[in-house]
CSV table of C-alpha atoms and ligand atoms in Angstrom, one decimal:
chain,number,residue,atom,x,y,z
F,1,MET,CA,-17.3,3.3,-5.0
F,2,ALA,CA,-16.6,0.8,-2.3
F,3,THR,CA,-19.3,-1.0,-0.4
F,4,ARG,CA,-19.2,-1.9,3.2
F,5,PRO,CA,-18.1,-5.4,4.2
F,6,SER,CA,-20.6,-8.2,4.5
F,7,SER,CA,-20.2,-10.9,7.1
F,8,THR,CA,-20.9,-13.7,4.7
F,9,SER,CA,-18.4,-16.5,4.7
F,10,THR,CA,-15.4,-15.9,2.5
F,11,PRO,CA,-14.6,-18.3,-0.4
F,12,ARG,CA,-11.0,-19.2,-1.1
F,13,PRO,CA,-9.3,-16.8,-3.4
F,14,LYS,CA,-8.7,-17.9,-7.0
F,15,VAL,CA,-5.4,-16.7,-8.4
F,16,ALA,CA,-3.4,-17.0,-11.6
F,17,VAL,CA,0.3,-16.8,-11.1
F,18,VAL,CA,2.9,-16.1,-13.8
F,19,GLY,CA,6.7,-16.3,-13.3
F,20,CYS,CA,8.3,-13.6,-15.4
F,21,GLY,CA,6.0,-11.2,-17.4
F,22,HIS,CA,8.6,-10.1,-20.0
F,23,GLY,CA,6.1,-7.4,-21.1
F,24,GLU,CA,3.8,-9.9,-22.8
F,25,LEU,CA,0.6,-8.7,-21.2
F,26,ASN,CA,-1.7,-9.4,-24.2
F,27,LEU,CA,-0.5,-13.0,-24.4
F,28,ILE,CA,-0.7,-13.5,-20.7
F,29,TYR,CA,-4.3,-12.3,-20.3
F,30,GLN,CA,-5.4,-14.2,-23.3
F,31,THR,CA,-3.6,-17.4,-22.2
F,32,VAL,CA,-4.8,-17.1,-18.6
F,33,GLU,CA,-8.3,-16.8,-19.9
F,34,SER,CA,-8.1,-19.9,-22.1
F,35,GLU,CA,-6.2,-21.9,-19.4
F,36,CYS,CA,-8.8,-20.9,-16.8
F,37,HIS,CA,-11.5,-22.4,-19.0
F,38,ALA,CA,-9.5,-25.5,-20.0
F,39,ARG,CA,-7.9,-26.4,-16.7
F,40,ARG,CA,-10.5,-25.3,-14.2
F,41,GLY,CA,-13.7,-24.5,-15.9
F,42,TRP,CA,-13.3,-20.9,-14.7
F,43,SER,CA,-14.0,-17.7,-16.6
F,44,LEU,CA,-11.6,-14.8,-16.2
F,45,SER,CA,-14.1,-13.0,-14.0
F,46,ASP,CA,-13.9,-15.9,-11.5
F,47,LEU,CA,-10.3,-14.9,-10.8
F,48,ASP,CA,-9.5,-12.7,-7.8
F,49,LEU,CA,-6.0,-11.8,-8.9
F,50,LEU,CA,-3.3,-12.3,-11.5
F,51,ILE,CA,0.1,-12.2,-9.9
F,52,ILE,CA,3.3,-11.5,-12.0
F,53,CYS,CA,6.6,-12.2,-10.2
F,54,GLY,CA,8.8,-9.6,-11.9
F,55,ASP,CA,10.3,-8.8,-15.3
F,56,PHE,CA,7.1,-7.0,-15.8
F,57,GLN,CA,8.6,-4.3,-18.1
F,58,ALA,CA,6.3,-1.4,-17.5
F,59,TYR,CA,7.6,0.7,-20.4
F,60,ARG,CA,5.2,3.7,-20.8
F,61,ASN,CA,7.0,4.8,-24.0
F,62,ALA,CA,10.2,4.3,-25.9
F,63,LEU,CA,12.3,6.5,-23.6
F,64,ASP,CA,11.5,4.1,-20.7
F,65,LEU,CA,13.3,1.4,-22.6
F,66,ASN,CA,16.5,3.2,-22.0
F,67,CYS,CA,16.1,2.9,-18.2
F,68,ALA,CA,16.0,-0.9,-18.4
F,69,SER,CA,18.9,-3.3,-18.1
F,70,VAL,CA,18.2,-5.0,-21.4
F,71,PRO,CA,20.8,-5.2,-24.3
F,72,ARG,CA,19.8,-2.9,-27.1
F,73,ARG,CA,19.1,-5.7,-29.5
F,74,TYR,CA,16.5,-7.1,-27.1
F,75,ARG,CA,14.8,-3.8,-26.3
F,76,ARG,CA,11.1,-4.1,-27.3
F,77,LEU,CA,8.3,-2.0,-26.1
F,78,VAL,CA,6.0,-5.1,-26.0
F,79,ASP,CA,2.4,-4.5,-24.5
F,80,PHE,CA,2.4,-2.5,-21.4
F,81,HIS,CA,2.3,1.0,-23.1
F,82,ALA,CA,-1.3,0.2,-24.4
F,83,TYR,CA,-2.5,-0.4,-20.8
F,84,TYR,CA,-0.8,2.8,-19.7
F,85,SER,CA,-2.3,4.9,-22.5
F,86,GLY,CA,-5.8,3.5,-21.9
F,87,GLU,CA,-6.0,1.7,-25.2
F,88,ARG,CA,-6.4,-1.6,-23.3
F,89,THR,CA,-7.5,-2.4,-19.8
F,90,ALA,CA,-6.3,-5.2,-17.6
F,91,PRO,CA,-9.2,-7.6,-17.4
F,92,VAL,CA,-8.3,-8.8,-13.9
F,93,LEU,CA,-6.8,-7.2,-10.9
F,94,THR,CA,-3.0,-7.7,-11.5
F,95,LEU,CA,-0.4,-7.6,-8.8
F,96,VAL,CA,3.2,-7.0,-9.8
F,97,ILE,CA,6.6,-7.0,-8.3
F,98,GLY,CA,9.8,-5.9,-10.0
F,99,GLY,CA,12.6,-8.1,-11.4
F,100,ASN,CA,15.8,-7.3,-13.2
F,101,HIS,CA,14.5,-6.2,-16.5
F,102,GLU,CA,12.2,-3.3,-15.7
F,103,ALA,CA,11.5,0.3,-16.4
F,104,SER,CA,13.5,1.0,-13.2
F,105,ASN,CA,12.7,4.7,-13.5
F,106,TYR,CA,8.9,4.2,-13.4
F,107,PHE,CA,9.2,1.8,-10.5
F,108,PHE,CA,11.4,4.3,-8.6
F,109,GLU,CA,8.7,7.0,-9.1
F,110,LEU,CA,6.3,4.5,-7.4
F,111,TYR,CA,8.8,3.4,-4.8
F,112,HIS,CA,6.1,2.8,-2.2
F,113,GLY,CA,3.9,1.0,-4.7
F,114,GLY,CA,0.9,2.1,-6.7
F,115,TRP,CA,-1.1,1.7,-9.9
F,116,LEU,CA,1.1,1.3,-12.9
F,117,ALA,CA,-2.0,1.5,-15.0
F,118,PRO,CA,-5.7,1.0,-14.1
F,119,ASN,CA,-6.1,-2.4,-12.4
F,120,ILE,CA,-2.3,-3.1,-12.4
F,121,TYR,CA,-0.8,-2.6,-9.0
F,122,TYR,CA,2.9,-2.6,-8.2
F,123,LEU,CA,3.9,-3.6,-4.6
F,124,GLY,CA,6.9,-1.2,-4.5
F,125,ALA,CA,10.5,-1.9,-3.7
F,126,ALA,CA,9.0,-3.8,-0.8
F,127,GLY,CA,5.4,-3.8,0.2
F,128,VAL,CA,2.5,-5.4,2.0
F,129,VAL,CA,-1.1,-5.1,0.9
F,130,ARG,CA,-4.4,-6.7,1.8
F,131,TYR,CA,-6.7,-8.4,-0.5
F,132,GLY,CA,-9.8,-9.0,1.6
F,133,PRO,CA,-8.8,-11.0,4.6
F,134,TRP,CA,-5.5,-12.0,3.1
F,135,ARG,CA,-2.1,-10.4,3.4
F,136,ILE,CA,0.3,-10.2,0.5
F,137,ALA,CA,4.0,-9.2,0.8
F,138,GLY,CA,6.4,-8.6,-2.0
F,139,LEU,CA,10.1,-7.8,-2.5
F,140,SER,CA,11.2,-6.4,-5.9
F,141,GLY,CA,14.5,-6.7,-7.7
F,142,ILE,CA,17.3,-9.3,-7.4
F,143,PHE,CA,20.0,-9.8,-4.8
F,144,LYS,CA,23.5,-8.7,-5.6
F,145,PRO,CA,25.7,-8.7,-2.4
F,146,GLY,CA,27.8,-5.7,-3.5
F,147,ASP,CA,24.9,-3.3,-3.7
F,148,TYR,CA,22.9,-4.6,-0.8
F,149,ARG,CA,23.9,-2.1,1.8
F,150,ARG,CA,24.0,0.9,-0.6
F,151,PRO,CA,21.4,3.7,-0.4
F,152,HIS,CA,19.0,4.2,-3.3
F,153,ASP,CA,21.5,6.4,-5.1
F,154,GLU,CA,20.4,6.0,-8.7
F,155,ARG,CA,18.5,8.8,-10.4
F,156,VAL,CA,17.8,9.3,-14.1
F,157,PRO,CA,19.7,9.5,-16.3
F,158,TYR,CA,21.3,6.3,-15.2
F,159,ASP,CA,24.9,5.6,-16.0
F,160,SER,CA,26.0,2.1,-17.0
F,161,HIS,CA,26.3,1.0,-13.4
F,162,GLY,CA,23.1,2.7,-12.1
F,163,VAL,CA,20.9,1.1,-14.8
F,164,ARG,CA,21.7,-2.2,-13.2
F,165,SER,CA,22.1,-1.4,-9.5
F,166,ALA,CA,18.7,0.3,-9.6
F,167,TYR,CA,17.0,-3.0,-9.3
F,168,HIS,CA,19.3,-4.6,-6.8
F,169,VAL,CA,17.6,-5.4,-3.5
F,170,ARG,CA,18.5,-3.0,-0.7
F,171,GLU,CA,18.9,-4.0,3.0
F,172,TYR,CA,16.7,-1.0,3.9
F,173,ASP,CA,13.7,-2.5,2.2
F,174,VAL,CA,14.3,-6.0,3.5
F,175,GLU,CA,14.7,-4.6,7.0
F,176,LYS,CA,11.2,-3.1,6.6
F,177,LEU,CA,9.8,-6.5,5.6
F,178,LEU,CA,11.5,-8.2,8.5
F,179,GLN,CA,9.6,-5.9,10.9
F,180,VAL,CA,6.3,-7.4,9.8
F,181,THR,CA,4.6,-9.4,12.5
F,182,GLY,CA,1.5,-11.7,12.4
F,183,GLN,CA,0.3,-13.9,9.6
F,184,VAL,CA,1.4,-13.2,6.0
F,185,ASP,CA,-0.4,-15.4,3.5
F,186,LEU,CA,1.4,-14.9,0.4
F,187,CYS,CA,4.9,-13.6,-0.4
F,188,LEU,CA,6.4,-12.7,-3.8
F,189,SER,CA,10.0,-12.4,-4.9
F,190,HIS,CA,11.6,-12.3,-8.3
F,191,ASP,CA,14.7,-14.4,-7.6
F,192,TRP,CA,14.2,-17.5,-5.4
F,193,PRO,CA,14.9,-17.5,-1.7
F,194,MET,CA,18.4,-18.9,-1.5
F,195,TRP,CA,18.6,-22.7,-0.9
F,196,VAL,CA,14.8,-23.1,-1.3
F,197,GLU,CA,15.5,-25.8,-3.9
F,198,LEU,CA,16.8,-28.1,-1.2
F,199,PHE,CA,13.2,-28.4,0.1
F,200,GLY,CA,12.2,-29.8,-3.3
F,201,ASP,CA,13.5,-32.2,-5.9
F,202,TYR,CA,17.0,-30.5,-6.2
F,203,THR,CA,18.5,-33.6,-7.7
F,204,THR,CA,16.4,-33.4,-10.9
F,205,LEU,CA,16.7,-29.6,-11.0
F,206,TYR,CA,20.5,-29.7,-10.7
F,207,LYS,CA,20.7,-32.4,-13.3
F,208,ALA,CA,18.5,-30.5,-15.8
F,209,ARG,CA,20.3,-27.2,-15.1
F,210,PRO,CA,23.9,-27.9,-14.2
F,211,HIS,CA,24.6,-24.1,-14.0
F,212,PHE,CA,22.1,-23.9,-11.1
F,213,LEU,CA,24.3,-26.3,-9.2
F,214,ASP,CA,27.4,-24.2,-10.2
F,215,SER,CA,25.7,-21.1,-8.7
F,216,ALA,CA,24.7,-23.1,-5.6
F,217,LYS,CA,28.2,-24.3,-5.1
F,218,ALA,CA,29.7,-20.8,-5.5
F,219,ALA,CA,27.5,-18.8,-3.2
F,220,GLY,CA,24.0,-20.2,-3.1
F,221,LEU,CA,21.4,-20.0,-5.8
F,222,GLY,CA,19.0,-17.1,-5.3
F,223,SER,CA,18.5,-14.4,-2.8
F,224,LEU,CA,19.8,-14.4,0.8
F,225,PRO,CA,17.5,-11.6,1.9
F,226,ALA,CA,14.5,-13.4,0.4
F,227,LEU,CA,15.5,-16.5,2.5
F,228,GLU,CA,15.6,-14.3,5.6
F,229,VAL,CA,12.2,-13.0,4.9
F,230,LEU,CA,10.9,-16.5,4.2
F,231,GLY,CA,12.3,-17.7,7.5
F,232,LYS,CA,10.8,-14.7,9.4
F,233,LEU,CA,7.4,-14.2,7.8
F,234,ARG,CA,6.7,-18.0,7.1
F,235,PRO,CA,3.9,-17.3,4.7
F,236,ARG,CA,1.6,-20.0,3.5
F,237,TYR,CA,2.6,-19.5,-0.1
F,238,TRP,CA,5.7,-18.0,-1.8
F,239,PHE,CA,5.9,-17.4,-5.6
F,240,SER,CA,8.9,-16.5,-7.7
F,241,GLY,CA,10.1,-16.1,-11.2
F,242,HIS,CA,13.6,-15.3,-12.6
F,243,MET,CA,15.1,-18.8,-13.3
F,244,HIS,CA,12.7,-19.5,-16.2
F,245,VAL,CA,11.8,-23.0,-14.9
F,246,ARG,CA,8.8,-24.4,-13.0
F,247,PHE,CA,9.8,-25.7,-9.6
F,248,GLU,CA,8.0,-26.6,-6.4
F,249,ALA,CA,9.2,-27.1,-2.9
F,250,ALA,CA,7.5,-27.6,0.5
F,251,VAL,CA,9.3,-25.6,3.2
F,252,ALA,CA,8.6,-26.9,6.8
F,253,HIS,CA,9.5,-24.2,9.3
F,254,ARG,CA,10.7,-25.4,12.7
F,255,ASP,CA,9.9,-24.0,16.1
F,256,HIS,CA,12.4,-21.3,17.1
F,257,GLN,CA,14.9,-22.4,14.5
F,258,PRO,CA,16.6,-20.1,12.0
F,259,ILE,CA,15.8,-21.3,8.5
F,260,GLN,CA,19.5,-21.8,7.7
F,261,ASP,CA,19.6,-24.3,10.5
F,262,THR,CA,16.5,-26.0,9.3
F,263,ILE,CA,18.2,-26.3,5.8
F,264,ARG,CA,21.3,-27.8,7.4
F,265,GLY,CA,19.0,-30.4,9.0
F,266,LEU,CA,17.5,-31.5,5.7
F,267,PRO,CA,18.3,-35.0,4.5
F,268,VAL,CA,20.3,-33.7,1.5
F,269,SER,CA,22.4,-36.4,-0.3
F,270,GLU,CA,26.1,-36.5,0.7
F,271,PRO,CA,27.5,-35.7,-2.8
F,272,ILE,CA,25.4,-32.5,-2.9
F,273,ARG,CA,25.9,-31.7,0.8
F,274,SER,CA,29.7,-31.8,0.4
F,275,LYS,CA,29.6,-29.3,-2.5
F,276,LEU,CA,27.3,-26.6,-1.0
F,277,PRO,CA,28.7,-23.9,1.3
F,278,ILE,CA,25.7,-23.8,3.6
F,279,PHE,CA,26.6,-27.3,4.9
F,280,GLN,CA,30.2,-26.2,5.6
F,281,ARG,CA,28.9,-24.5,8.8
F,282,GLN,CA,27.6,-26.2,11.9
F,283,THR,CA,24.0,-25.7,13.0
F,284,SER,CA,24.0,-22.9,15.5
F,285,SER,CA,20.7,-23.6,17.3
F,286,ARG,CA,19.3,-26.6,19.2
F,287,GLY,CA,15.9,-28.1,19.1
F,288,GLY,CA,13.5,-27.1,16.4
F,289,ASP,CA,11.8,-30.5,16.2
F,290,ASP,CA,8.3,-29.2,15.9
F,291,VAL,CA,7.1,-28.0,12.5
F,292,THR,CA,5.3,-24.8,13.2
F,293,GLY,CA,4.4,-23.7,9.7
F,294,ARG,CA,4.7,-24.6,6.1
F,295,THR,CA,5.3,-22.6,3.0
F,296,GLU,CA,4.4,-23.9,-0.4
F,297,PHE,CA,7.0,-22.5,-2.8
F,298,LEU,CA,6.3,-22.3,-6.5
F,299,ALA,CA,8.6,-20.8,-9.1
F,300,LEU,CA,7.3,-20.3,-12.6
F,301,SER,CA,8.8,-19.6,-16.0
F,302,LYS,CA,8.2,-16.9,-18.6
F,303,PRO,CA,5.6,-16.7,-21.4
F,304,GLY,CA,6.2,-19.4,-24.0
F,305,PRO,CA,4.6,-22.4,-25.7
F,306,ASP,CA,4.6,-24.5,-22.5
F,307,THR,CA,1.8,-22.8,-20.6
F,308,SER,CA,2.0,-25.1,-17.6
F,309,SER,CA,5.5,-24.0,-16.9
F,310,TYR,CA,4.6,-20.3,-16.6
F,311,ILE,CA,1.0,-20.1,-15.5
F,312,GLU,CA,-0.4,-21.6,-12.4
F,313,LEU,CA,-4.1,-21.5,-11.5
F,314,LYS,CA,-4.7,-22.0,-7.8
F,315,GLU,CA,-7.5,-21.8,-5.3
F,316,LEU,CA,-5.5,-20.7,-2.3
F,317,ASP,CA,-6.0,-22.6,0.9
F,318,LEU,CA,-6.0,-19.7,3.3
F,319,PRO,CA,-7.7,-18.9,6.6
F,320,ALA,CA,-9.6,-15.7,6.7
F,321,HIS,CA,-8.3,-13.3,9.3
F,322,SER,CA,-11.9,-12.8,10.4
F,323,ASP,CA,-11.4,-10.0,13.0
F,324,GLU,CA,-10.2,-7.5,10.4
F,325,ALA,CA,-13.3,-6.0,9.0
F,326,GLN,CA,-11.5,-2.9,7.9
F,327,TYR,CA,-10.0,-4.8,5.0
F,328,LEU,CA,-13.2,-6.4,3.6
F,329,GLY,CA,-14.5,-3.5,1.5
F,330,ARG,CA,-15.5,-4.6,-2.0
F,331,SER,CA,-15.5,-2.9,-5.3
F,332,THR,CA,-18.6,-2.6,-7.4
F,333,CYS,CA,-17.8,-5.8,-9.3
F,334,GLY,CA,-18.2,-7.7,-5.9
F,335,LYS,CA,-14.5,-8.5,-5.5
F,336,PHE,CA,-12.4,-7.3,-2.6
F,337,SER,CA,-10.7,-4.0,-3.1
F,338,LEU,CA,-7.0,-3.7,-2.4
F,339,HIS,CA,-6.2,-2.2,0.9
F,340,TYR,CA,-3.2,-0.8,2.6
F,341,ASP,CA,-1.9,-2.9,5.5
F,342,GLU,CA,-2.0,-1.0,8.7
F,343,GLU,CA,1.2,-2.4,10.1
F,344,TRP,CA,3.0,-1.8,6.8
F,345,LEU,CA,1.9,1.9,6.8
F,346,ALA,CA,3.3,2.2,10.3
F,347,ILE,CA,6.6,0.6,9.2
F,348,THR,CA,6.8,2.8,6.2
F,349,ARG,CA,6.2,5.9,8.3
F,350,ALA,CA,8.7,4.8,11.0
F,351,PHE,CA,11.4,4.2,8.3
F,352,ASN,CA,10.7,7.2,6.1
F,353,GLU,CA,13.3,9.6,7.6
F,354,SER,CA,16.1,7.1,7.4
F,355,LEU,CA,15.4,6.4,3.7
F,356,ARG,CA,18.6,7.4,1.8
F,357,ILE,CA,18.1,8.5,-1.8
F,358,ALA,CA,20.3,10.7,-4.0
F,359,ASP,CA,19.4,14.3,-4.5
F,360,PRO,CA,17.9,14.5,-8.0
F,361,GLU,CA,20.1,17.5,-9.0
F,362,THR,CA,23.4,16.9,-7.2
F,363,LEU,CA,23.1,13.1,-6.9
F,364,VAL,CA,24.5,13.6,-3.4
F,365,VAL,CA,23.2,11.0,-0.9
F,366,PRO,CA,22.7,12.4,2.6
F,367,PRO,CA,24.7,10.7,5.4
F,368,GLU,CA,23.2,7.9,7.4
F,369,ARG,CA,21.0,9.5,10.1
F,370,HIS,CA,20.3,6.5,12.2
F,371,LYS,CA,23.1,4.1,13.0
F,372,LYS,CA,20.8,1.9,14.9
F,373,LYS,CA,17.8,0.0,13.4
F,374,VAL,CA,14.4,1.5,13.8
F,375,PRO,CA,13.2,0.2,17.2
F,376,SER,CA,10.0,-1.8,17.4
F,377,ALA,CA,8.7,0.7,20.0
F,378,SER,CA,8.8,3.4,17.3
F,379,ILE,CA,6.8,1.2,15.0
F,380,SER,CA,4.1,0.7,17.6
F,381,ARG,CA,4.0,4.4,18.1
F,382,HIS,CA,3.5,4.9,14.4
F,383,ARG,CA,1.0,2.1,14.3
F,384,LYS,CA,-1.1,3.9,16.9
F,385,TRP,CA,-0.9,7.0,14.7
F,386,VAL,CA,-2.0,5.0,11.6
F,387,ARG,CA,-4.9,3.4,13.5
F,388,GLU,CA,-6.2,6.8,14.6
F,389,ASN,CA,-5.6,8.7,11.4
F,390,VAL,CA,-6.0,6.2,8.7
F,391,THR,CA,-7.9,3.1,9.9
F,392,ARG,CA,-10.5,4.8,12.0
F,393,LYS,CA,-11.1,7.4,9.3
F,394,ASP,CA,-11.8,4.5,6.8
F,395,LEU,CA,-8.9,5.4,4.6
F,396,LEU,CA,-7.2,2.0,4.3
F,397,ARG,CA,-8.7,1.2,0.9
F,398,ILE,CA,-6.1,1.9,-1.8
F,399,PRO,CA,-7.7,4.7,-3.9
F,400,GLU,CA,-8.0,4.1,-7.6
F,401,ASN,CA,-5.9,7.2,-8.3
F,402,PHE,CA,-3.8,6.3,-11.3
F,403,GLU,CA,-2.6,9.3,-13.2
F,404,ARG,CA,-0.5,9.5,-16.3
F,405,HIS,CA,2.7,11.7,-15.9
F,406,ALA,CA,5.0,10.5,-18.6
F,407,PRO,CA,3.7,10.9,-22.2
F,408,VAL,CA,2.0,7.9,-23.9
F,409,HIS,CA,3.9,6.0,-26.6
F,410,ASP,CA,4.1,7.8,-29.9
F,411,PRO,CA,5.3,5.6,-32.7
F,412,ALA,CA,6.6,8.7,-34.5
F,413,LEU,CA,9.2,9.3,-31.8
F,414,PRO,CA,12.1,6.7,-31.9
F,415,GLY,CA,13.4,7.5,-28.4
F,416,LEU,CA,16.6,5.6,-28.8
F,417,GLY,CA,19.5,6.8,-26.9
F,418,ASP,CA,17.6,9.2,-24.6
F,419,GLN,CA,16.5,8.7,-21.0
F,420,PRO,CA,13.4,10.5,-19.9
F,421,PRO,CA,13.3,13.0,-17.0
F,422,GLU,CA,11.9,11.8,-13.7
F,423,TYR,CA,8.2,12.3,-13.3
F,424,PRO,CA,7.3,12.8,-9.7
F,425,ASN,CA,4.3,10.6,-9.2
F,426,SER,CA,1.0,11.9,-7.7
F,427,GLN,CA,0.3,8.5,-6.0
F,428,THR,CA,3.6,8.7,-4.1
F,429,ALA,CA,2.7,12.2,-3.1
F,430,ARG,CA,-0.8,11.2,-1.9
F,431,LEU,CA,0.6,8.3,0.2
F,432,ALA,CA,3.0,10.8,1.9
F,433,GLU,CA,0.0,13.1,2.5
F,434,LEU,CA,-2.0,10.2,3.9
F,435,LEU,CA,0.7,9.3,6.3
F,436,GLN,CA,1.6,13.0,7.0
F,437,MET,CA,5.3,12.2,6.3
F,438,THR,CA,7.8,14.0,4.1
F,439,ASN,CA,7.5,12.9,0.4
F,440,ARG,CA,11.2,11.9,-0.1
F,441,PHE,CA,10.5,11.6,-3.9
F,442,ALA,CA,9.2,15.1,-4.4
F,443,ILE,CA,11.3,17.2,-6.8
F,444,VAL,CA,11.3,20.9,-6.2
F,445,LYS,CA,12.2,22.4,-9.6
F,446,ASN,CA,13.2,25.7,-10.7
F,447,GLU,CA,10.8,26.5,-13.5
F,448,THR,CA,13.5,27.5,-15.9
F,449,GLN,CA,15.1,24.1,-15.6
F,450,GLU,CA,12.3,22.1,-17.2
F,451,SER,CA,13.8,19.4,-19.4
F,452,THR,CA,12.1,17.0,-21.8
F,453,GLY,CA,14.8,14.4,-22.5
F,454,ILE,CA,18.5,14.0,-21.7
F,455,ASP,CA,21.0,12.8,-24.2
F,456,LEU,CA,22.9,9.8,-23.0
F,457,VAL,CA,25.6,7.7,-24.5
F,458,ASP,CA,24.7,4.2,-25.4
F,459,PHE,CA,25.9,1.5,-23.1
F,460,THR,CA,26.3,-2.2,-23.6
F,461,LEU,CA,24.7,-4.4,-21.0
F,462,ASP,CA,25.5,-8.0,-20.3
F,463,GLU,CA,22.9,-9.0,-17.7
N,501,LIG,ZN1,12.7,-13.4,-16.7
């Protein structure tokens, strides 16, 4: 039951951030609790959110392991299945994006985002949500240029290419994020925005990890689309994982200047400058002297003995967007409830018909319907619809409507070698109903075709 917003002044949100999860939920919750106490004198209940920046590994059962790009010798169910089955409950509201080692099938079923388990919310392939007066955006997956412009054409059972491309970032999802206007407070990506290290102590980083410099020299370290999103949304904070190292940078955004040009203007040392492709091109814009915003970038590592490298505890220094009372509903524990973001719902609705996914039976992807990008006028039209049909009806609060569709883990079933069928997710269906849009993830099945598991040849993975 949600309570109505109160007008009392809003304290700063306390968050715990973890780089990669690698499925180690028990260890993470336990360590976050002890670190809260040791570093800050906080208890776990003081935390507003725990944020995990990918490689979350939401394996519901052993079959889900076969939909992840993890070499067979490293496949372990780890902890999530117990949170899915209800044996354990996440002790703090946990926000998650996807990385490159995931149950890609489960994330696909929750493409628009949703509860992976009670109190554990996935932001979707891309997504924006509200936590009280603050706005949080996320981009799942990692950037691989060759798959960027492809449709979402992977359906289970994945073949040896699909099991990897399933988590590669798609232009379609990035394009949605680039439509977001107004203040975004916090943004999450698994791989780092490309070149972000140049805003921090890149010399020490490149020295400690020479292969980072090799990647930077070849094509840039990290994600080009994440860089674009960083340059456009200019959030106050940006958190990432993936590189398994702790790294900080302070990004100063300049007035009317594309972020690539801002990077070219950084006082990067000549030996490095001469090696990196971004400096081979001239700055294309003039001006940009005034700093108009700053992003505090923080990358964190994976669970391990050095807790300070993978867990950050922060009181976020964020302004409250005070005019937006529709997001301030609280749960019974007194914390803010997660809410949909009105503009993001409008963008999702505006883009829905141009989402290209493979037919689950034939694997055929429909041809592109819109050559041109979704115009902003269309988004404002959808925004008006969302305001009237969702916001004004008090339906922005994300319902706690987690449901189990896949079976819970059964230790008696080995599961090796099989991929599960796709389980159309009721949360995905509810969101489509809320927005009165076609559920592109619905599977209309002939009742005689029910399948329980599909044999699949083993494949070797190298990522
Ligand atoms: Zn990782």
